[in-house]
Short mmCIF file of C-alpha atoms in Angstrom, two decimals:
data_model
loop_
_atom_site.label_atom_id
_atom_site.label_comp_id
_atom_site.label_asym_id
_atom_site.label_seq_id
_atom_site.Cartn_x
_atom_site.Cartn_y
_atom_site.Cartn_z
CA MET A 1 -28.74 14.58 90.62
CA SER A 2 -32.20 16.19 90.46
CA GLU A 3 -34.93 14.72 88.36
CA GLU A 4 -34.59 17.64 86.12
CA THR A 5 -30.95 17.19 85.79
CA LYS A 6 -31.44 13.48 85.31
CA ASN A 7 -34.12 14.23 82.78
CA ASP A 8 -31.87 16.70 81.13
CA GLN A 9 -29.23 14.09 81.07
CA GLU A 10 -31.70 11.63 79.65
CA LEU A 11 -32.64 14.22 77.14
CA ASN A 12 -29.10 14.78 76.30
CA GLU A 13 -28.50 11.08 76.09
CA GLU A 14 -31.72 9.75 74.66
CA GLN A 15 -33.53 12.45 72.82
CA PRO A 16 -30.47 13.53 70.97
CA LYS A 17 -29.86 9.87 70.32
CA VAL A 18 -33.19 9.63 68.52
CA ASP A 19 -32.50 12.91 66.83
CA ASN A 20 -29.08 11.70 65.95
CA GLU A 21 -30.43 8.49 64.55
CA GLU A 22 -32.80 10.43 62.39
CA THR A 23 -30.06 12.73 61.33
CA VAL A 24 -27.78 9.84 60.63
CA GLU A 25 -30.49 8.20 58.59
CA GLU A 26 -30.99 11.41 56.76
CA VAL A 27 -27.29 11.77 56.30
CA PHE A 28 -27.01 8.28 54.89
CA ALA A 29 -30.08 8.73 52.78
CA GLU A 30 -29.41 12.20 51.48
CA GLU A 31 -25.73 12.86 51.63
CA PRO A 32 -24.84 10.03 49.18
CA GLN A 33 -27.59 11.22 46.86
CA GLU A 34 -26.16 14.67 46.95
CA GLU A 35 -22.64 13.32 46.74
CA GLN A 36 -23.71 11.06 43.89
CA ALA A 37 -25.26 13.97 42.09
CA THR A 38 -22.17 16.06 42.68
CA ASP A 39 -19.98 13.19 41.50
CA GLU A 40 -22.09 12.75 38.40
CA LEU A 41 -22.04 16.47 37.79
CA SER A 42 -18.30 16.78 38.08
CA GLU A 43 -17.82 13.62 36.04
CA LEU A 44 -20.05 15.01 33.31
CA GLN A 45 -18.34 18.38 33.52
CA ALA A 46 -14.96 16.69 33.13
CA LYS A 47 -16.26 14.75 30.13
CA LEU A 48 -17.66 17.95 28.65
CA ASP A 49 -14.36 19.77 29.18
CA GLU A 50 -12.49 16.91 27.57
CA SER A 51 -14.92 16.81 24.67
CA GLU A 52 -14.61 20.57 24.14
CA ASN A 53 -10.82 20.33 24.25
CA ARG A 54 -10.86 17.46 21.80
CA TYR A 55 -13.02 19.55 19.48
CA LEU A 56 -10.70 22.56 19.78
CA ARG A 57 -7.62 20.42 19.15
CA LEU A 58 -9.23 18.85 16.10
CA ARG A 59 -10.24 22.28 14.79
CA ALA A 60 -6.67 23.51 15.24
CA ASP A 61 -5.40 20.40 13.41
CA PHE A 62 -7.90 20.99 10.63
CA ASP A 63 -6.88 24.66 10.32
CA ASN A 64 -3.18 23.76 10.26
CA PHE A 65 -3.79 21.04 7.69
CA ARG A 66 -5.73 23.43 5.48
CA ARG A 67 -3.04 26.10 5.78
CA ARG A 68 -0.27 23.61 5.00
CA ILE A 69 -2.16 22.13 2.05
CA ASN A 70 -2.85 25.58 0.63
CA ALA A 71 0.82 26.57 0.87
CA GLU A 72 1.91 23.24 -0.64
CA ASN A 73 -0.62 23.52 -3.46
CA GLU A 74 0.43 27.07 -4.22
CA ALA A 75 4.05 25.96 -4.59
CA LYS A 76 3.04 22.85 -6.57
CA GLU A 77 0.93 24.98 -8.87
CA LYS A 78 3.65 27.57 -9.30
CA TYR A 79 6.32 25.07 -10.32
CA ARG A 80 3.97 22.43 -11.76
CA SER A 81 5.81 22.16 -15.10
CA GLN A 82 9.33 22.12 -13.70
CA ALA A 83 9.93 18.42 -14.41
CA LEU A 84 8.86 18.71 -18.06
CA ILE A 85 10.79 21.97 -18.54
CA THR A 86 13.94 20.41 -17.11
CA GLU A 87 13.56 17.58 -19.62
CA LEU A 88 12.98 20.04 -22.48
CA LEU A 89 16.07 22.20 -21.83
CA PRO A 90 18.67 19.86 -23.42
CA ALA A 91 16.51 19.66 -26.58
CA LEU A 92 16.37 23.47 -26.56
CA ASP A 93 20.19 23.64 -26.24
CA ASN A 94 20.60 21.36 -29.26
CA PHE A 95 17.98 23.33 -31.15
CA GLU A 96 19.95 26.56 -30.64
CA ARG A 97 23.23 24.87 -31.59
CA ALA A 98 21.64 23.53 -34.81
CA LEU A 99 20.29 26.99 -35.68
CA ASN A 100 23.79 28.41 -35.33
CA ILE A 101 24.95 27.66 -38.88
CA GLU A 102 25.62 29.96 -41.78
CA ALA A 103 23.31 28.95 -44.64
CA ASP A 104 25.20 28.56 -47.95
CA ASN A 105 22.09 27.98 -50.10
CA ASP A 106 18.43 29.00 -50.39
CA GLN A 107 16.88 25.75 -49.18
CA THR A 108 18.96 25.80 -45.99
CA LYS A 109 18.11 29.47 -45.55
CA THR A 110 14.36 28.73 -45.85
CA LEU A 111 14.62 25.74 -43.52
CA LEU A 112 16.54 27.85 -41.00
CA GLN A 113 13.90 30.57 -41.13
CA GLY A 114 11.17 27.99 -40.52
CA MET A 115 13.10 26.45 -37.65
CA GLU A 116 13.74 29.87 -36.10
CA MET A 117 9.98 30.41 -36.05
CA VAL A 118 9.48 27.00 -34.42
CA HIS A 119 12.17 27.87 -31.86
CA ARG A 120 10.52 31.22 -31.10
CA SER A 121 7.14 29.56 -30.53
CA LEU A 122 8.72 26.99 -28.19
CA ILE A 123 10.34 29.82 -26.20
CA GLU A 124 7.03 31.66 -26.21
CA ALA A 125 5.16 28.63 -24.86
CA LEU A 126 7.76 28.25 -22.11
CA LYS A 127 7.56 31.96 -21.31
CA LYS A 128 3.80 31.68 -20.80
CA GLU A 129 4.53 29.07 -18.13
CA GLY A 130 7.01 31.42 -16.46
CA VAL A 131 10.29 30.20 -17.98
CA GLU A 132 12.94 32.79 -18.79
CA ALA A 133 16.58 32.66 -19.82
CA ILE A 134 19.00 34.06 -17.25
CA ASP A 135 20.99 37.13 -18.31
CA ALA A 136 24.67 36.32 -18.21
CA VAL A 137 27.23 38.07 -20.45
CA GLY A 138 27.95 41.58 -19.15
CA GLN A 139 26.19 40.90 -15.82
CA GLU A 140 27.92 40.80 -12.48
CA PHE A 141 28.60 37.20 -11.54
CA ASP A 142 25.81 35.92 -9.27
CA PRO A 143 26.44 32.51 -7.69
CA HIS A 144 22.66 31.95 -7.44
CA MET A 145 22.26 32.38 -11.21
CA HIS A 146 25.64 31.59 -12.72
CA GLN A 147 27.99 28.66 -12.44
CA ALA A 148 31.58 29.68 -13.08
CA VAL A 149 33.36 26.97 -15.08
CA MET A 150 36.23 29.17 -16.21
CA GLN A 151 38.01 32.35 -15.17
CA THR A 152 39.79 34.95 -17.27
CA GLU A 153 41.53 38.30 -16.99
CA ASP A 154 40.07 40.74 -19.45
CA GLU A 155 40.62 44.44 -19.04
CA ALA A 156 37.63 45.15 -21.31
CA TYR A 157 35.34 43.86 -18.54
CA GLY A 158 35.02 44.86 -14.91
CA SER A 159 36.02 42.56 -12.10
CA ASN A 160 33.63 39.68 -11.31
CA VAL A 161 31.70 40.20 -14.56
CA VAL A 162 30.51 37.34 -16.79
CA VAL A 163 32.41 37.51 -20.08
CA GLU A 164 31.15 34.38 -21.82
CA GLU A 165 28.21 31.95 -21.60
CA PHE A 166 28.78 28.27 -22.44
CA GLN A 167 25.26 27.06 -21.65
CA LYS A 168 22.15 29.14 -21.18
CA GLY A 169 20.60 29.12 -17.72
CA TYR A 170 16.86 29.21 -17.02
CA LYS A 171 14.53 30.39 -14.29
CA LEU A 172 11.00 29.15 -13.68
CA LYS A 173 9.36 32.18 -12.11
CA ASP A 174 11.59 32.98 -9.10
CA ARG A 175 13.33 29.62 -9.08
CA VAL A 176 16.60 28.95 -10.92
CA ILE A 177 16.08 25.56 -12.56
CA ARG A 178 19.45 25.59 -14.31
CA PRO A 179 22.22 28.13 -13.72
CA SER A 180 24.12 29.59 -16.68
CA MET A 181 27.53 27.99 -17.23
CA VAL A 182 29.87 30.95 -17.61
CA LYS A 183 33.38 32.34 -17.80
CA VAL A 184 34.01 35.07 -15.20
CA ASN A 185 36.48 37.95 -15.22
CA GLN A 186 38.80 38.02 -12.18
CA MET B 1 -47.40 17.83 86.23
CA SER B 2 -44.10 16.49 87.45
CA GLU B 3 -41.00 18.10 86.34
CA GLU B 4 -40.34 15.03 84.32
CA THR B 5 -43.71 15.09 82.64
CA LYS B 6 -43.44 18.72 82.01
CA ASN B 7 -40.09 18.15 80.69
CA ASP B 8 -41.36 15.31 78.54
CA GLN B 9 -44.15 17.53 77.35
CA GLU B 10 -41.71 20.20 76.65
CA LEU B 11 -39.71 17.65 74.83
CA ASN B 12 -42.70 16.40 72.87
CA GLU B 13 -43.85 19.87 72.13
CA GLU B 14 -40.64 21.59 71.59
CA GLN B 15 -38.19 19.03 70.48
CA PRO B 16 -40.35 17.58 67.69
CA LYS B 17 -41.25 21.08 66.74
CA VAL B 18 -37.64 21.84 66.24
CA ASP B 19 -37.24 18.50 64.52
CA ASN B 20 -40.20 19.25 62.26
CA GLU B 21 -38.94 22.64 61.47
CA GLU B 22 -35.65 21.10 60.54
CA THR B 23 -37.30 18.49 58.38
CA VAL B 24 -39.47 21.00 56.62
CA GLU B 25 -36.48 23.19 56.07
CA GLU B 26 -34.58 20.24 54.74
CA VAL B 27 -37.44 19.19 52.53
CA PHE B 28 -37.76 22.64 51.08
CA ALA B 29 -34.04 22.95 50.87
CA GLU B 30 -33.36 19.56 49.32
CA GLU B 31 -36.14 18.89 46.89
CA PRO B 32 -35.25 21.89 44.72
CA GLN B 33 -31.57 20.99 45.19
CA GLU B 34 -32.27 17.55 43.82
CA GLU B 35 -34.36 18.99 41.03
CA GLN B 36 -31.67 21.54 40.42
CA ALA B 37 -29.07 18.78 40.32
CA THR B 38 -31.19 16.80 37.90
CA ASP B 39 -31.64 19.87 35.75
CA GLU B 40 -27.94 20.57 35.83
CA LEU B 41 -27.21 16.93 35.02
CA SER B 42 -29.49 16.81 32.01
CA GLU B 43 -28.28 20.22 30.88
CA LEU B 44 -24.68 19.04 31.11
CA GLN B 45 -25.56 15.77 29.41
CA ALA B 46 -27.18 17.72 26.56
CA LYS B 47 -24.12 19.92 26.28
CA LEU B 48 -21.91 16.85 26.26
CA ASP B 49 -24.01 15.20 23.55
CA GLU B 50 -23.90 18.37 21.49
CA SER B 51 -20.15 18.67 21.97
CA GLU B 52 -19.61 15.04 20.96
CA ASN B 53 -21.79 15.51 17.89
CA ARG B 54 -19.95 18.68 16.99
CA TYR B 55 -16.67 16.76 17.29
CA LEU B 56 -17.96 13.90 15.13
CA ARG B 57 -19.27 16.29 12.48
CA LEU B 58 -15.94 18.14 12.40
CA ARG B 59 -14.05 14.86 12.11
CA ALA B 60 -16.29 13.83 9.21
CA ASP B 61 -15.69 17.23 7.58
CA PHE B 62 -11.95 16.83 8.09
CA ASP B 63 -11.99 13.31 6.61
CA ASN B 64 -14.01 14.47 3.62
CA PHE B 65 -11.74 17.46 3.09
CA ARG B 66 -8.65 15.24 3.24
CA ARG B 67 -10.18 12.75 0.80
CA ARG B 68 -11.24 15.50 -1.61
CA ILE B 69 -7.83 17.23 -1.43
CA ASN B 70 -6.02 13.94 -2.04
CA ALA B 71 -8.17 13.19 -5.08
CA GLU B 72 -7.75 16.74 -6.38
CA ASN B 73 -3.99 16.68 -5.83
CA GLU B 74 -3.68 13.33 -7.55
CA ALA B 75 -5.46 14.72 -10.61
CA LYS B 76 -3.47 17.98 -10.45
CA GLU B 77 -0.23 16.04 -10.22
CA LYS B 78 -1.22 13.70 -13.03
CA TYR B 79 -2.03 16.49 -15.46
CA ARG B 80 0.28 19.12 -13.98
CA SER B 81 1.98 19.95 -17.30
CA GLN B 82 -1.16 20.05 -19.42
CA ALA B 83 -1.14 23.85 -19.84
CA LEU B 84 2.46 23.94 -21.03
CA ILE B 85 1.98 20.91 -23.28
CA THR B 86 -1.08 22.49 -24.88
CA GLU B 87 1.02 25.59 -25.60
CA LEU B 88 3.85 23.46 -27.04
CA LEU B 89 1.71 21.44 -29.48
CA PRO B 90 1.39 24.14 -32.21
CA ALA B 91 5.20 24.57 -32.17
CA LEU B 92 5.51 20.80 -32.52
CA ASP B 93 3.09 20.84 -35.49
CA ASN B 94 5.19 23.50 -37.21
CA PHE B 95 8.36 21.61 -36.37
CA GLU B 96 7.03 18.49 -38.11
CA ARG B 97 5.85 20.50 -41.09
CA ALA B 98 9.29 22.10 -41.43
CA LEU B 99 11.01 18.69 -41.24
CA ASN B 100 8.84 17.47 -44.09
CA ILE B 101 11.03 18.75 -46.93
CA GLU B 102 13.21 16.88 -49.38
CA ALA B 103 16.80 18.09 -48.97
CA ASP B 104 18.44 19.01 -52.28
CA ASN B 105 21.94 19.67 -50.84
CA ASP B 106 24.29 18.43 -48.13
CA GLN B 107 23.96 21.40 -45.80
CA THR B 108 20.16 21.11 -45.71
CA LYS B 109 20.52 17.34 -45.23
CA THR B 110 22.85 17.87 -42.25
CA LEU B 111 20.58 20.54 -40.78
CA LEU B 112 17.55 18.27 -41.22
CA GLN B 113 19.34 15.41 -39.47
CA GLY B 114 20.21 17.70 -36.56
CA MET B 115 16.66 18.99 -36.36
CA GLU B 116 15.26 15.47 -36.45
CA MET B 117 17.38 14.68 -33.40
CA VAL B 118 16.10 17.82 -31.67
CA HIS B 119 12.52 16.81 -32.54
CA ARG B 120 13.05 13.30 -31.18
CA SER B 121 14.40 14.64 -27.90
CA LEU B 122 11.40 17.00 -27.57
CA ILE B 123 9.04 14.06 -28.16
CA GLU B 124 11.05 12.01 -25.67
CA ALA B 125 10.80 14.72 -23.00
CA LEU B 126 7.03 14.93 -23.56
CA LYS B 127 6.73 11.14 -23.42
CA LYS B 128 8.43 11.10 -20.00
CA GLU B 129 5.66 13.42 -18.80
CA GLY B 130 3.02 11.03 -20.22
CA VAL B 131 2.33 12.64 -23.60
CA GLU B 132 1.68 10.37 -26.55
CA ALA B 133 0.45 10.88 -30.10
CA ILE B 134 -2.96 9.35 -30.84
CA ASP B 135 -3.01 6.57 -33.45
CA ALA B 136 -5.23 7.60 -36.32
CA VAL B 137 -4.73 6.33 -39.89
CA GLY B 138 -5.99 2.74 -40.19
CA GLN B 139 -7.74 2.88 -36.79
CA GLU B 140 -11.48 2.67 -36.34
CA PHE B 141 -12.88 6.18 -35.92
CA ASP B 142 -13.23 6.98 -32.19
CA PRO B 143 -15.10 10.20 -31.40
CA HIS B 144 -13.19 10.44 -28.09
CA MET B 145 -9.85 10.48 -29.92
CA HIS B 146 -10.59 11.67 -33.43
CA GLN B 147 -12.32 14.72 -34.82
CA ALA B 148 -13.79 14.03 -38.26
CA VAL B 149 -13.34 17.07 -40.49
CA MET B 150 -13.91 15.23 -43.76
CA GLN B 151 -15.56 12.07 -45.04
CA THR B 152 -14.69 9.88 -47.99
CA GLU B 153 -15.70 6.64 -49.68
CA ASP B 154 -12.67 4.44 -50.17
CA GLU B 155 -13.10 0.72 -50.82
CA ALA B 156 -9.47 0.11 -49.77
CA TYR B 157 -10.53 0.89 -46.16
CA GLY B 158 -13.27 -0.57 -43.99
CA SER B 159 -16.29 1.45 -42.95
CA ASN B 160 -15.77 4.03 -40.20
CA VAL B 161 -11.98 3.79 -40.49
CA VAL B 162 -9.64 6.82 -40.40
CA VAL B 163 -8.02 7.19 -43.83
CA GLU B 164 -6.08 10.41 -43.38
CA GLU B 165 -4.74 12.58 -40.57
CA PHE B 166 -4.62 16.38 -41.01
CA GLN B 167 -3.34 17.22 -37.54
CA LYS B 168 -1.82 14.90 -34.98
CA GLY B 169 -3.79 14.38 -31.78
CA TYR B 170 -2.24 13.96 -28.34
CA LYS B 171 -3.08 12.28 -25.06
CA LEU B 172 -1.66 13.21 -21.66
CA LYS B 173 -1.81 9.90 -19.84
CA ASP B 174 -5.51 8.86 -20.11
CA ARG B 175 -6.73 12.32 -21.08
CA VAL B 176 -7.12 13.44 -24.69
CA ILE B 177 -5.69 16.96 -24.73
CA ARG B 178 -6.16 17.37 -28.49
CA PRO B 179 -8.06 14.98 -30.75
CA SER B 180 -6.62 14.04 -34.14
CA MET B 181 -8.19 15.93 -37.04
CA VAL B 182 -9.03 13.21 -39.54
CA LYS B 183 -10.78 12.08 -42.72
CA VAL B 184 -13.09 9.11 -42.11
CA ASN B 185 -14.29 6.43 -44.49
CA GLN B 186 -18.10 6.14 -44.71
#
């Protein structure tokens, strides 16, 4: 081995050793700092992503809630008086039955006229809320509107046509709240 | 100069030079990196804080919206039939006026009895929805319930007491939907 070679070897063994030590020190001093920073960064980024996702999910929930509530409220508003109307219908039936007499004296005639006006104003008030009687006699039988409680064979009417109404049916806007009770032609 | 010394010199001149260059490079390369990392960190942290705040604000908005909607819906549900009831009241007034006759024959008597039943069932249906007539005659005058359209001086009644009712008033649950029209004692 020449001195040079030996020296080279020493260089390769010692100098690099010092260099290595420095590098190692630097690696231990800097790499963790960098790693730490990178860790912190990716941790923060993950937190940010999660936070953003949480926000987006909440906004979607909020939007869905608002949409659902609006649809529900629209329906509630549309049929708001259904419970009261349903309770009023039997009284209306009896009212119409009571009006259905033939007056045999003036006082009854006057009372009947007054009561007919009262009846008309009740119907008018219900109409303003969207209540209407269902057409029955002469109409084609419609199972959504009419409830067949009797059948008949009448050549004066077409097949499947309502020939008699036993109880008036009512709709509240587009909703049948009580079907007509009818007799249908076969 | 021996080869060794020369070599050492070379080492001391060259090797440290390289080492220095490396260090300087690293210094210039790392300091901004660290600064950059710190900048990125605080930028991310600010974004995260903003995102969290945005989430919290949205959640508060959502909670408020839900609370407001619930309160509104409760009120809407409670007074849902008010519009229809308000329309029905004039018909009810006329009904009661028409019932207020003295029958002079059997047919009128029978018709009156039938109509009284109809009237009772109307009142009953309204009551189920929360409608009640306001007490007036004999009650102390209450400006929330009664509308004074006339005054009188009657020693048979106490001061500020309702002595006559011209038109019945009605409440829907806790809400006066029409005050009684009354005569009040001074």
